[in-house]
Short mmCIF file of C-alpha atoms in Angstrom, two decimals:
data_model
loop_
_atom_site.label_atom_id
_atom_site.label_comp_id
_atom_site.label_asym_id
_atom_site.label_seq_id
_atom_site.Cartn_x
_atom_site.Cartn_y
_atom_site.Cartn_z
CA MET A 1 48.74 -22.43 44.65
CA ARG A 2 47.10 -24.98 41.70
CA LYS A 3 43.85 -24.58 42.57
CA LEU A 4 44.27 -20.96 41.93
CA PHE A 5 45.43 -21.02 38.92
CA LEU A 6 43.51 -23.46 37.48
CA LEU A 7 40.58 -21.37 38.91
CA SER A 8 41.53 -18.34 36.40
CA ILE A 9 41.71 -20.18 33.44
CA LEU A 10 38.46 -20.83 33.95
CA MET A 11 37.23 -17.31 34.53
CA SER A 12 39.30 -16.49 31.63
CA LEU A 13 37.37 -19.41 29.54
CA SER A 14 34.28 -18.11 30.54
CA SER A 15 35.24 -15.15 29.19
CA LEU A 16 36.42 -15.75 26.17
CA TYR A 17 33.38 -17.59 25.26
CA ALA A 18 31.04 -15.24 26.23
CA ILE A 19 33.27 -12.39 23.64
CA HIS A 20 32.83 -14.66 20.83
CA ALA A 21 28.78 -15.47 21.89
CA GLN A 22 28.25 -11.58 21.73
CA ASN A 23 30.68 -10.67 18.69
CA GLN A 24 29.79 -13.08 15.95
CA THR A 25 29.68 -10.83 13.13
CA VAL A 26 29.97 -12.74 9.73
CA GLY A 27 29.84 -16.27 8.59
CA ASN A 28 26.59 -18.87 9.33
CA LEU A 29 24.38 -17.32 12.41
CA THR A 30 22.11 -20.02 12.00
CA ASN A 31 21.37 -23.40 10.46
CA SER A 32 17.94 -24.92 11.34
CA SER A 33 16.93 -28.56 10.92
CA GLN A 34 14.21 -26.90 8.94
CA ALA A 35 16.98 -25.25 6.13
CA MET A 36 17.33 -27.66 2.81
CA GLU A 37 20.57 -29.42 2.52
CA GLY A 38 22.61 -28.65 0.71
CA TYR A 39 25.90 -25.66 -0.99
CA ASN A 40 26.03 -22.60 -1.29
CA LEU A 41 27.44 -20.41 -4.54
CA LEU A 42 29.54 -17.26 -2.99
CA ALA A 43 30.42 -14.92 -5.41
CA PRO A 44 31.68 -11.64 -3.62
CA GLN A 45 31.24 -8.09 -5.20
CA SER A 46 34.81 -7.17 -4.87
CA SER A 47 36.25 -10.31 -4.68
CA PHE A 48 38.24 -12.60 -8.19
CA ASN A 49 37.72 -15.66 -6.11
CA THR A 50 33.57 -17.66 -5.95
CA TYR A 51 33.17 -20.45 -3.09
CA LEU A 52 30.95 -23.08 -3.10
CA ILE A 53 30.66 -23.73 0.78
CA ASP A 54 27.60 -25.25 2.84
CA ASN A 55 24.98 -24.39 4.51
CA CYS A 56 27.81 -24.26 7.82
CA GLY A 57 29.75 -21.60 6.28
CA ARG A 58 32.38 -24.33 5.27
CA VAL A 59 34.05 -24.13 1.76
CA VAL A 60 33.49 -27.19 -0.09
CA GLN A 61 35.38 -25.56 -3.32
CA GLU A 62 37.29 -22.07 -4.49
CA TRP A 63 37.75 -20.67 -7.74
CA VAL A 64 40.41 -17.85 -8.43
CA SER A 65 40.06 -16.07 -11.60
CA GLU A 66 42.57 -12.92 -12.83
CA TYR A 67 39.54 -10.99 -12.86
CA ARG A 68 37.08 -9.58 -10.63
CA ILE A 69 33.14 -11.03 -11.01
CA GLY A 70 31.05 -9.23 -13.00
CA LEU A 71 28.17 -9.78 -10.41
CA SER A 72 26.81 -13.08 -11.79
CA ALA A 73 27.74 -17.01 -11.40
CA TYR A 74 27.02 -19.88 -11.87
CA LEU A 75 27.30 -23.76 -11.67
CA LEU A 76 26.70 -25.95 -14.48
CA ASP A 77 25.47 -29.82 -14.76
CA ASP A 78 29.50 -30.93 -14.54
CA GLY A 79 30.24 -29.71 -12.17
CA SER A 80 31.93 -26.82 -13.47
CA LEU A 81 31.78 -22.52 -12.82
CA MET A 82 30.25 -20.40 -15.73
CA ARG A 83 31.11 -16.64 -13.99
CA THR A 84 30.65 -13.32 -15.37
CA ALA A 85 33.65 -10.65 -15.33
CA GLN A 86 34.66 -7.43 -15.09
CA LEU A 87 37.60 -6.39 -18.43
CA GLY A 88 40.68 -5.65 -17.14
CA PRO A 89 42.00 -1.52 -16.38
CA ALA A 90 43.73 -1.57 -19.16
CA THR A 91 40.76 -2.55 -21.50
CA THR A 92 38.91 0.88 -23.48
CA SER A 93 35.68 0.74 -23.08
CA SER A 94 32.60 2.73 -24.65
CA PHE A 95 30.41 1.73 -21.74
CA SER A 96 30.60 2.26 -18.03
CA GLY A 97 28.29 1.71 -15.25
CA GLY A 98 26.56 -0.34 -12.23
CA GLY A 99 26.74 -4.35 -13.51
CA THR A 100 30.21 -3.74 -16.07
CA GLY A 101 31.06 -6.77 -17.20
CA GLY A 102 32.22 -8.02 -20.85
CA ARG A 103 34.28 -11.18 -20.23
CA LEU A 104 32.85 -14.64 -19.63
CA GLU A 105 34.87 -17.27 -17.94
CA LYS A 106 34.17 -21.40 -17.43
CA PHE A 107 36.37 -22.83 -14.72
CA ASN A 108 35.99 -26.91 -14.28
CA TRP A 109 35.56 -28.36 -10.71
CA GLU A 110 39.46 -28.93 -10.25
CA GLY A 111 39.62 -24.87 -10.87
CA ASP A 112 41.10 -25.07 -14.17
CA LEU A 113 40.02 -21.81 -16.59
CA THR A 114 39.15 -23.77 -19.46
CA TRP A 115 37.10 -21.33 -22.02
CA THR A 116 37.17 -17.47 -22.26
CA PHE A 117 34.60 -15.39 -24.11
CA VAL A 118 34.60 -11.37 -24.65
CA TRP A 119 31.71 -9.87 -25.59
CA ALA A 120 32.61 -5.92 -25.19
CA ASP A 121 32.83 -3.42 -28.40
CA SER A 122 31.90 0.13 -29.48
CA VAL A 123 28.35 -1.14 -30.03
CA GLN A 124 27.88 -3.61 -27.51
CA GLN A 125 29.38 -5.41 -24.14
CA GLN A 126 27.97 -7.83 -21.44
CA HIS A 127 26.74 -6.49 -18.05
CA HIS A 128 24.83 -8.05 -15.12
CA ASP A 129 23.68 -11.40 -15.80
CA ILE A 130 24.08 -14.27 -18.43
CA GLU A 131 21.53 -17.40 -18.06
CA ILE A 132 23.24 -20.81 -19.53
CA MET A 133 20.51 -22.30 -21.01
CA PRO A 134 19.68 -26.18 -21.45
CA ASN A 135 21.76 -27.41 -24.84
CA GLY A 136 24.55 -25.68 -23.52
CA ASN A 137 24.24 -22.03 -25.27
CA ILE A 138 24.36 -18.75 -23.03
CA LEU A 139 22.27 -16.22 -23.21
CA ILE A 140 24.25 -12.54 -22.95
CA LEU A 141 22.36 -9.31 -21.29
CA ALA A 142 24.51 -6.57 -22.61
CA TRP A 143 24.16 -2.49 -23.18
CA GLU A 144 23.28 -1.68 -27.64
CA TYR A 145 24.31 1.80 -28.21
CA HIS A 146 22.58 4.05 -30.11
CA SER A 147 24.06 8.07 -30.45
CA TYR A 148 21.74 10.42 -29.93
CA GLU A 149 21.19 11.25 -33.00
CA GLU A 150 20.05 8.32 -33.86
CA ALA A 151 18.11 8.40 -30.84
CA LEU A 152 16.45 11.84 -32.51
CA LEU A 153 15.74 10.04 -35.77
CA SER A 154 13.84 7.57 -34.52
CA GLY A 155 11.52 9.73 -32.07
CA LYS A 156 13.38 10.84 -29.34
CA THR A 157 12.38 14.47 -27.56
CA PRO A 158 15.39 16.89 -27.89
CA ASN A 159 17.28 17.28 -25.06
CA THR A 160 20.20 19.45 -23.31
CA GLU A 161 22.28 16.29 -22.46
CA ASN A 162 22.59 14.77 -25.67
CA ASN A 163 24.11 11.91 -24.38
CA PRO A 164 23.76 8.43 -26.62
CA ILE A 165 21.14 5.58 -25.61
CA TRP A 166 22.30 2.04 -24.20
CA CYS A 167 19.06 0.16 -24.92
CA CYS A 168 19.07 -4.16 -23.71
CA GLN A 169 20.25 -6.36 -25.82
CA ILE A 170 19.78 -9.89 -25.52
CA THR A 171 22.16 -12.20 -27.66
CA GLU A 172 22.56 -16.23 -27.60
CA ILE A 173 26.01 -17.79 -28.41
CA GLU A 174 26.97 -21.19 -28.95
CA PRO A 175 30.42 -21.71 -27.09
CA TYR A 176 33.38 -23.21 -29.15
CA GLY A 177 36.99 -23.87 -28.60
CA GLU A 178 39.08 -21.85 -25.75
CA ASN A 179 37.89 -18.56 -26.13
CA GLY A 180 34.95 -19.02 -29.04
CA GLY A 181 31.22 -18.81 -29.44
CA ASP A 182 29.00 -18.68 -32.50
CA VAL A 183 26.30 -15.89 -32.34
CA ILE A 184 22.61 -18.50 -32.64
CA TRP A 185 20.22 -15.82 -31.86
CA GLN A 186 19.63 -11.89 -31.03
CA TRP A 187 17.18 -9.81 -29.84
CA SER A 188 17.52 -6.02 -29.15
CA ALA A 189 15.07 -3.88 -27.74
CA TRP A 190 15.94 -0.91 -30.37
CA ASP A 191 13.45 -2.95 -32.74
CA HIS A 192 10.40 -2.46 -30.50
CA LEU A 193 9.67 1.20 -30.20
CA VAL A 194 7.33 2.84 -29.98
CA GLN A 195 6.41 7.31 -30.09
CA ASN A 196 4.31 9.48 -30.75
CA THR A 197 5.87 12.84 -31.19
CA ASP A 198 6.72 13.02 -35.10
CA SER A 199 4.50 11.11 -37.65
CA LEU A 200 7.40 11.26 -40.24
CA LEU A 201 9.30 9.21 -38.48
CA PRO A 202 9.49 5.57 -37.32
CA HIS A 203 7.31 3.70 -34.78
CA PHE A 204 4.93 6.41 -34.56
CA SER A 205 1.65 6.11 -32.78
CA ALA A 206 -0.94 8.34 -32.02
CA SER A 207 -1.03 6.92 -28.55
CA ILE A 208 1.56 5.53 -25.96
CA SER A 209 -1.52 2.66 -24.56
CA ASP A 210 -2.27 1.70 -28.32
CA ALA A 211 1.28 0.13 -28.34
CA PRO A 212 1.66 -1.83 -24.73
CA ARG A 213 4.24 -4.18 -26.10
CA ARG A 214 6.60 -2.12 -26.94
CA PHE A 215 9.23 0.64 -25.58
CA ASP A 216 8.20 4.37 -25.30
CA ILE A 217 11.32 5.72 -26.48
CA ASN A 218 10.41 9.20 -24.72
CA TYR A 219 10.12 7.17 -21.21
CA ILE A 220 12.85 8.42 -18.49
CA SER A 221 12.77 7.71 -15.29
CA PRO A 222 12.47 9.98 -12.59
CA GLY A 223 15.58 11.41 -10.53
CA PRO A 224 18.87 13.06 -11.58
CA ASN A 225 20.42 10.12 -13.61
CA ALA A 226 17.11 10.33 -16.14
CA LEU A 227 19.13 10.97 -19.32
CA ASN A 228 21.90 8.77 -18.52
CA PRO A 229 23.12 6.86 -20.84
CA ASP A 230 22.13 3.46 -19.28
CA TRP A 231 18.16 3.64 -20.46
CA MET A 232 16.64 0.91 -18.93
CA HIS A 233 19.47 -0.64 -16.90
CA CYS A 234 18.30 -4.03 -17.48
CA ASN A 235 19.46 -6.64 -14.57
CA ALA A 236 18.72 -9.86 -14.70
CA ILE A 237 17.67 -12.85 -17.15
CA ASP A 238 15.99 -16.30 -17.23
CA TYR A 239 14.77 -18.40 -19.80
CA ASN A 240 11.99 -20.73 -19.71
CA SER A 241 12.76 -23.77 -22.02
CA SER A 242 9.26 -25.65 -21.86
CA LEU A 243 7.74 -22.40 -22.70
CA ASP A 244 10.49 -21.17 -24.80
CA GLN A 245 10.64 -16.85 -23.61
CA ILE A 246 12.78 -15.32 -21.77
CA ILE A 247 12.41 -12.75 -18.90
CA ILE A 248 13.94 -9.49 -18.26
CA SER A 249 14.39 -6.87 -15.63
CA SER A 250 14.63 -3.52 -15.92
CA ALA A 251 15.45 -1.26 -12.70
CA LYS A 252 14.86 1.69 -14.72
CA PHE A 253 11.76 1.48 -16.23
CA ASN A 254 10.65 -0.81 -12.25
CA GLU A 255 9.10 -3.49 -14.84
CA ILE A 256 10.13 -6.96 -15.36
CA PHE A 257 9.06 -8.13 -19.36
CA ILE A 258 8.99 -11.39 -21.15
CA ILE A 259 10.03 -11.90 -24.89
CA PRO A 260 9.79 -15.19 -27.42
CA HIS A 261 12.81 -16.84 -28.14
CA HIS A 262 11.33 -19.55 -30.37
CA LEU A 263 11.59 -16.95 -33.73
CA THR A 264 14.50 -16.49 -36.09
CA THR A 265 16.80 -13.49 -35.43
CA GLN A 266 15.45 -11.87 -38.35
CA GLU A 267 12.00 -12.69 -37.47
CA THR A 268 12.63 -11.02 -33.66
CA ALA A 269 13.07 -7.13 -35.05
CA THR A 270 9.86 -7.37 -36.49
CA PHE A 271 6.59 -6.85 -34.10
CA SER A 272 6.42 -10.73 -33.95
CA GLY A 273 9.42 -10.18 -31.56
CA ASP A 274 7.58 -7.75 -29.66
CA LEU A 275 6.93 -7.90 -25.79
CA LEU A 276 4.59 -11.16 -24.89
CA TRP A 277 4.13 -9.37 -21.01
CA ARG A 278 5.35 -7.33 -18.87
CA TYR A 279 4.58 -6.08 -15.21
CA GLY A 280 5.12 -3.00 -12.61
CA ASN A 281 4.30 -0.19 -14.17
CA PRO A 282 2.03 0.72 -16.82
CA SER A 283 2.86 4.31 -16.69
CA THR A 284 5.78 3.16 -18.67
CA TYR A 285 3.06 2.56 -22.26
CA GLY A 286 0.57 4.82 -21.08
CA ARG A 287 -1.82 2.80 -19.10
CA GLY A 288 -1.39 3.88 -15.65
CA THR A 289 0.00 6.33 -13.29
CA ILE A 290 2.32 6.30 -10.73
CA GLU A 291 0.04 5.38 -8.04
CA ASP A 292 -0.01 1.88 -9.93
CA LYS A 293 3.18 1.42 -9.42
CA LYS A 294 3.89 -2.57 -8.13
CA LEU A 295 7.89 -2.62 -8.30
CA PHE A 296 10.60 -0.29 -7.14
CA PHE A 297 14.30 -0.64 -8.80
CA GLN A 298 13.88 -5.05 -8.79
CA HIS A 299 15.72 -7.89 -9.11
CA ASP A 300 16.34 -10.86 -10.06
CA CYS A 301 13.44 -11.99 -11.80
CA GLN A 302 12.83 -15.67 -12.49
CA TRP A 303 10.42 -18.47 -13.17
CA ILE A 304 9.39 -20.85 -10.37
CA ASP A 305 9.03 -24.62 -12.05
CA ASP A 306 6.68 -26.19 -8.99
CA THR A 307 4.42 -28.47 -11.67
CA GLU A 308 4.12 -31.64 -11.08
CA GLY A 309 6.85 -33.50 -12.65
CA GLY A 310 8.92 -30.28 -13.05
CA SER A 311 7.62 -29.61 -16.52
CA GLY A 312 8.50 -25.94 -16.73
CA GLN A 313 4.62 -24.71 -17.58
CA SER A 314 4.36 -22.68 -14.54
CA SER A 315 2.60 -18.92 -14.44
CA LYS A 316 4.32 -18.27 -11.69
CA ILE A 317 7.69 -15.64 -11.07
CA LEU A 318 9.90 -14.57 -8.34
CA VAL A 319 11.19 -11.29 -7.85
CA PHE A 320 13.21 -9.58 -5.59
CA ASN A 321 11.42 -5.98 -5.57
CA ASN A 322 13.91 -3.46 -3.57
CA GLY A 323 11.39 -0.82 -2.87
CA ARG A 324 13.53 2.00 -3.57
CA ASN A 325 11.66 5.05 -3.68
CA ARG A 326 8.21 3.01 -2.40
CA PRO A 327 5.50 5.10 -1.47
CA GLN A 328 5.25 3.69 1.57
CA GLY A 329 9.17 4.45 2.58
CA ASN A 330 12.73 2.28 1.24
CA ARG A 331 11.06 -0.61 2.25
CA SER A 332 12.19 -4.64 0.22
CA SER A 333 10.20 -7.21 -0.35
CA VAL A 334 10.30 -10.27 -2.38
CA GLU A 335 7.30 -11.14 -4.10
CA GLU A 336 5.74 -13.86 -6.62
CA ILE A 337 3.94 -13.08 -9.71
CA HIS A 338 1.56 -15.28 -11.42
CA THR A 339 1.33 -14.63 -15.19
CA PRO A 340 -2.38 -14.61 -17.05
CA ASN A 341 -2.98 -17.77 -19.43
CA LEU A 342 -1.15 -17.91 -21.95
CA GLN A 343 -3.10 -17.12 -25.19
CA TYR A 344 -2.40 -18.06 -28.86
CA GLY A 345 0.99 -17.73 -27.66
CA THR A 346 1.18 -14.40 -25.93
CA TYR A 347 -0.15 -13.40 -22.56
CA PRO A 348 -3.71 -11.11 -23.25
CA VAL A 349 -3.83 -7.42 -22.96
CA GLU A 350 -7.00 -5.67 -23.31
CA ASP A 351 -7.66 -3.11 -25.76
CA GLY A 352 -7.92 0.30 -24.61
CA THR A 353 -6.52 1.72 -21.27
CA SER A 354 -6.18 -1.48 -19.06
CA PRO A 355 -2.67 -2.70 -18.06
CA PHE A 356 -1.00 -6.09 -18.18
CA MET A 357 -2.73 -8.29 -15.44
CA PRO A 358 -2.62 -9.49 -13.09
CA GLU A 359 -3.16 -6.04 -10.65
CA THR A 360 -0.60 -7.20 -7.61
CA TYR A 361 1.37 -10.07 -6.73
CA SER A 362 -0.23 -13.40 -5.19
CA TRP A 363 2.54 -13.96 -2.58
CA ARG A 364 5.20 -11.58 -0.45
CA TYR A 365 7.60 -11.67 2.06
CA PRO A 366 7.15 -9.89 4.19
CA GLU A 367 3.19 -10.48 4.27
CA ALA A 368 2.31 -8.07 6.65
CA GLU A 369 0.32 -4.65 5.03
CA GLU A 370 3.19 -3.18 6.90
CA LEU A 371 6.57 -3.41 5.40
CA ASP A 372 9.27 -4.28 7.90
CA ASP A 373 11.78 -1.01 7.26
CA LEU A 374 14.54 -2.72 8.89
CA PHE A 375 14.38 -4.88 5.47
CA TYR A 376 15.90 -3.06 2.60
CA ALA A 377 18.28 -3.14 -0.36
CA GLN A 378 18.59 -0.30 -2.50
CA GLN A 379 20.32 -2.16 -5.40
CA ILE A 380 21.43 -5.56 -5.93
CA SER A 381 19.68 -8.53 -4.05
CA GLY A 382 17.69 -11.20 -4.83
CA ALA A 383 15.87 -14.44 -3.98
CA SER A 384 15.09 -17.81 -4.95
CA ARG A 385 12.56 -20.47 -3.99
CA LEU A 386 14.30 -24.01 -2.65
CA GLY A 387 13.32 -27.16 -3.52
CA ASN A 388 11.95 -27.85 0.21
CA GLY A 389 9.55 -24.94 -0.58
CA ASN A 390 11.42 -22.11 1.42
CA THR A 391 12.78 -19.15 0.08
CA LEU A 392 16.50 -17.77 -0.65
CA ILE A 393 16.64 -14.63 0.14
CA CYS A 394 20.16 -12.19 -0.69
CA ASN A 395 20.11 -8.96 0.46
CA GLY A 396 22.83 -7.80 -1.30
CA PRO A 397 24.39 -4.71 -0.25
CA SER A 398 24.89 -5.82 3.52
CA GLY A 399 26.35 -9.24 2.21
CA TYR A 400 23.70 -10.87 4.13
CA GLY A 401 21.23 -14.53 3.30
CA PHE A 402 18.83 -15.41 4.61
CA GLU A 403 16.34 -18.72 4.10
CA VAL A 404 12.81 -18.11 5.26
CA THR A 405 9.91 -20.63 5.59
CA PRO A 406 6.15 -20.16 3.84
CA GLU A 407 5.89 -19.17 7.89
CA GLU A 408 8.24 -16.20 7.77
CA ASP A 409 10.43 -18.18 10.22
CA ILE A 410 14.70 -17.49 9.31
CA VAL A 411 16.24 -21.25 9.27
CA TRP A 412 19.29 -20.47 7.88
CA GLU A 413 21.36 -17.44 8.26
CA TYR A 414 24.64 -15.96 6.47
CA ILE A 415 26.64 -12.74 6.57
CA ASN A 416 29.27 -13.18 3.61
CA PRO A 417 32.98 -12.26 5.36
CA VAL A 418 35.10 -11.16 2.15
CA THR A 419 35.67 -8.13 1.37
CA ALA A 420 38.71 -6.85 -1.60
CA PHE A 421 41.27 -6.90 1.05
CA GLY A 422 40.02 -11.33 2.00
CA PRO A 423 38.21 -12.83 4.62
CA THR A 424 37.41 -11.10 7.50
CA THR A 425 38.36 -11.88 11.12
CA GLN A 426 35.22 -12.75 13.22
CA GLY A 427 34.17 -10.19 15.45
CA ASN A 428 34.98 -7.39 13.17
CA ASP A 429 32.78 -5.41 10.73
CA ALA A 430 32.71 -6.82 7.32
CA GLY A 431 32.91 -3.98 5.82
CA ASN A 432 32.13 -4.08 1.75
CA ASN A 433 31.40 -7.17 1.73
CA SER A 434 27.91 -7.43 -1.02
CA LEU A 435 26.44 -9.65 -2.91
CA PHE A 436 24.88 -10.09 -6.09
CA ARG A 437 22.74 -12.61 -5.72
CA LEU A 438 23.12 -15.93 -3.04
CA GLN A 439 22.06 -19.14 -4.78
CA ARG A 440 21.64 -22.81 -3.25
CA TYR A 441 22.36 -26.10 -5.31
CA ALA A 442 20.72 -29.38 -4.15
CA VAL A 443 23.07 -32.12 -2.69
CA GLU A 444 21.80 -33.84 -5.38
CA PHE A 445 22.60 -31.83 -8.06
CA PRO A 446 24.26 -33.73 -11.41
CA GLY A 447 27.55 -31.64 -10.94
CA PHE A 448 28.30 -33.12 -6.84
CA ILE A 449 28.48 -36.49 -8.52
CA ASP A 450 31.61 -37.98 -8.19
CA LYS A 451 33.04 -34.86 -6.55
CA ASP A 452 34.91 -34.84 -3.15
CA MET A 453 32.48 -32.38 -1.07
CA THR A 454 34.40 -32.92 2.36
CA PRO A 455 34.46 -29.59 3.51
CA GLY A 456 37.15 -27.73 5.06
CA ASP A 457 37.60 -24.97 7.18
CA VAL A 458 35.25 -21.20 7.11
CA LEU A 459 36.52 -18.41 5.34
CA GLU A 460 36.24 -16.17 8.25
CA VAL A 461 39.21 -16.07 10.29
CA ASP A 462 39.42 -17.15 13.89
CA SER A 463 35.81 -17.88 13.56
CA TRP A 464 34.07 -20.55 15.91
CA ILE A 465 31.00 -21.81 14.91
CA ASP A 466 28.96 -22.71 17.17
CA ASN A 467 25.89 -21.84 15.73
CA CYS A 468 25.79 -24.16 13.36
CA THR A 469 23.71 -27.24 14.60
CA SER A 470 22.72 -28.68 11.60
CA GLY A 471 24.61 -30.55 8.52
CA MET A 472 24.58 -33.47 5.91
CA GLY A 473 23.51 -36.32 8.46
CA SER A 474 21.98 -36.72 11.90
CA PHE A 475 25.28 -37.55 13.36
CA GLU A 476 25.82 -35.80 17.03
CA THR A 477 29.10 -35.26 18.54
CA GLY A 478 29.23 -36.61 22.26
CA GLU A 479 31.52 -35.45 24.30
CA LEU A 480 34.91 -35.15 23.80
CA VAL A 481 37.06 -37.32 26.24
CA ALA A 482 40.87 -36.07 26.92
CA TYR A 483 43.09 -37.87 29.05
CA PRO A 484 44.43 -36.37 31.46
CA ASN A 485 43.27 -33.23 31.95
CA PRO A 486 44.76 -31.24 33.31
CA PHE A 487 47.85 -32.83 31.58
CA ASN A 488 51.95 -32.14 32.40
CA ASP A 489 53.28 -33.40 29.59
CA VAL A 490 50.62 -35.19 26.48
CA PHE A 491 47.22 -35.83 26.17
CA ARG A 492 45.35 -38.14 23.74
CA VAL A 493 41.87 -38.16 22.38
CA THR A 494 40.16 -41.23 20.72
CA PHE A 495 37.43 -40.00 17.58
CA GLN A 496 34.40 -42.02 17.10
CA GLU A 497 34.11 -40.64 13.91
CA LYS A 498 35.41 -38.98 10.36
CA GLY A 499 36.04 -35.29 11.33
CA ASN A 500 38.39 -32.30 11.54
CA TRP A 501 40.11 -30.89 14.44
CA LYS A 502 41.52 -27.63 15.64
CA LEU A 503 43.79 -26.89 18.73
CA HIS A 504 43.98 -22.84 19.46
CA SER A 505 44.77 -21.15 21.95
CA LEU A 506 43.00 -19.13 24.75
CA GLU A 507 43.27 -16.04 22.74
CA GLY A 508 42.21 -17.81 19.95
CA LYS A 509 45.12 -18.47 17.91
CA LEU A 510 45.05 -21.87 15.54
CA ILE A 511 48.04 -24.22 16.61
CA GLU A 512 47.63 -27.55 15.06
CA GLN A 513 44.98 -28.70 13.01
CA GLY A 514 44.29 -32.09 11.46
CA TRP A 515 41.31 -34.75 10.10
CA SER A 516 41.00 -38.40 11.92
CA HIS A 517 38.93 -41.38 11.11
CA SER A 518 37.46 -43.48 13.10
CA GLY A 519 38.88 -44.94 16.22
CA TYR A 520 41.86 -42.41 15.41
CA MET A 521 43.70 -41.23 18.79
CA LEU A 522 45.19 -37.74 18.63
CA GLU A 523 48.48 -37.57 21.13
CA ILE A 524 49.50 -34.14 21.51
CA GLY A 525 50.87 -31.66 23.67
CA GLY A 526 54.59 -32.06 24.68
CA ASP A 527 55.58 -28.85 22.90
CA LEU A 528 52.82 -26.78 24.42
CA ARG A 529 53.23 -23.75 27.17
CA LYS A 530 51.92 -24.25 30.43
CA GLY A 531 48.07 -22.68 30.33
CA CYS A 532 44.58 -23.24 28.79
CA TYR A 533 44.29 -24.50 25.03
CA ILE A 534 40.39 -24.76 23.02
CA LEU A 535 40.70 -28.34 21.45
CA GLN A 536 37.50 -28.42 18.58
CA TYR A 537 36.05 -30.86 16.57
CA GLU A 538 33.35 -30.91 13.44
CA ASN A 539 32.06 -33.67 12.10
CA ARG A 540 28.83 -33.13 9.65
CA GLY A 541 28.24 -29.87 10.69
CA LYS A 542 28.20 -30.70 14.17
CA THR A 543 31.09 -28.66 16.38
CA VAL A 544 32.45 -29.39 20.16
CA PHE A 545 34.86 -27.85 22.21
CA LYS A 546 36.68 -29.26 24.76
CA THR A 547 39.00 -27.56 27.18
CA LEU A 548 42.61 -28.14 27.84
CA ILE A 549 44.98 -27.08 30.66
CA LYS A 550 48.46 -28.12 30.58
CA ILE A 551 50.40 -27.95 34.08
#
């Protein structure tokens, strides 16, 4: 009889492992030794919480806000979290569109809110992104309101929609106190327009192509929302302190722009504040056609600093090219672009009809000429170059992050388990688990110094982390020895290293958990009913399971 009982238990156990192996839907899927060790900042788009997780998906730190994420979040060098936030439902606003934010929040490492700032009124509002500068100031990406009548006086061609125009505004603030910020510097796209419709109105040029460093006020992106007030839909900003330049992504223009930062606010409103460089769609400035378009609703442009000694004098830019309405089909790619060499403080462009260089990217994932139709993100998303030379990519709508080597091998994968309803149970479809971006901070990041980086549990519910095979060290957990096993009273396990243990029922229900240290002996089981149990032990990214049977 006892043999039949044990046989049935072992058969059930085999079925349990098969179910878990087949149905993993969220959390860490791959973590090979080629992945860059570090910690990933997870800011789920539908959540009020921000998480720092290790490469196995275990939570190292969590910050809780009263406001839903406004899309972007960053760690500071002191371990603080700076995040954007959506305004509360009781707030009335002149702006409503994709990426709406308006509020900035700073939390210390312990999770205390230490600073807030609102950049939202009837004429301007923060959206999508911010950039933290080396001096602690913050560059705010914002909409700037201009009425339809004002647009007509600036050379806008009349239309039947009569909508206002929201253009791109960049404002640098210096934070102070608990909710203050002084405006240090500002740039507005409205000061850099061009039009060829009326010579009696401002910004006139007989040909748009004669003003390639300005924005054609009559350019509209194709599609049903062409005359939507969000004229440019800028969605990313990055700052290069060595060059003292700012790069901006405009999804509706299908371009990325570089502007100068060394000027005063008064000087930025002059021709000196015109674009230094642009790339992606030369038809916007009359020096190309639709066939010359290179970017398609792109996101997350940033400089790559791979120069010797980290000088920052880099000509390389990384961008997530979403590929929406790409002629070859809706397919995404991550592209590295090399800017021309600076000449007299700007990037050269030939007179006449030639567009800004380069003609195309210098590196792309995937490299194949025929892009993968399974890799497509209609919106949001991002990519960053890691310290080991790999590239971390985030397919935003699906909440899927993955790391690829230069040879395009996938060495790390993670699916965000957090939705508006909280963490997803392992095996279930996460649903709306989108991420704006996914960023990884190296182990030696200054913000981690003197911090407790001990990981806790994973975010997903009832998880089995048997896919996570590498971690912060080279520790290999041998087989756990439990005795007696089977047992009829209690069993004992001696742990050789510090780690986290959990005892589960056969159905996956967590019964008890705790921490161990070297030489720690666990004695447990007296209160358990007869049946099969799973002891899970984790140490430095390694996980082992031990089957225990009470008879």
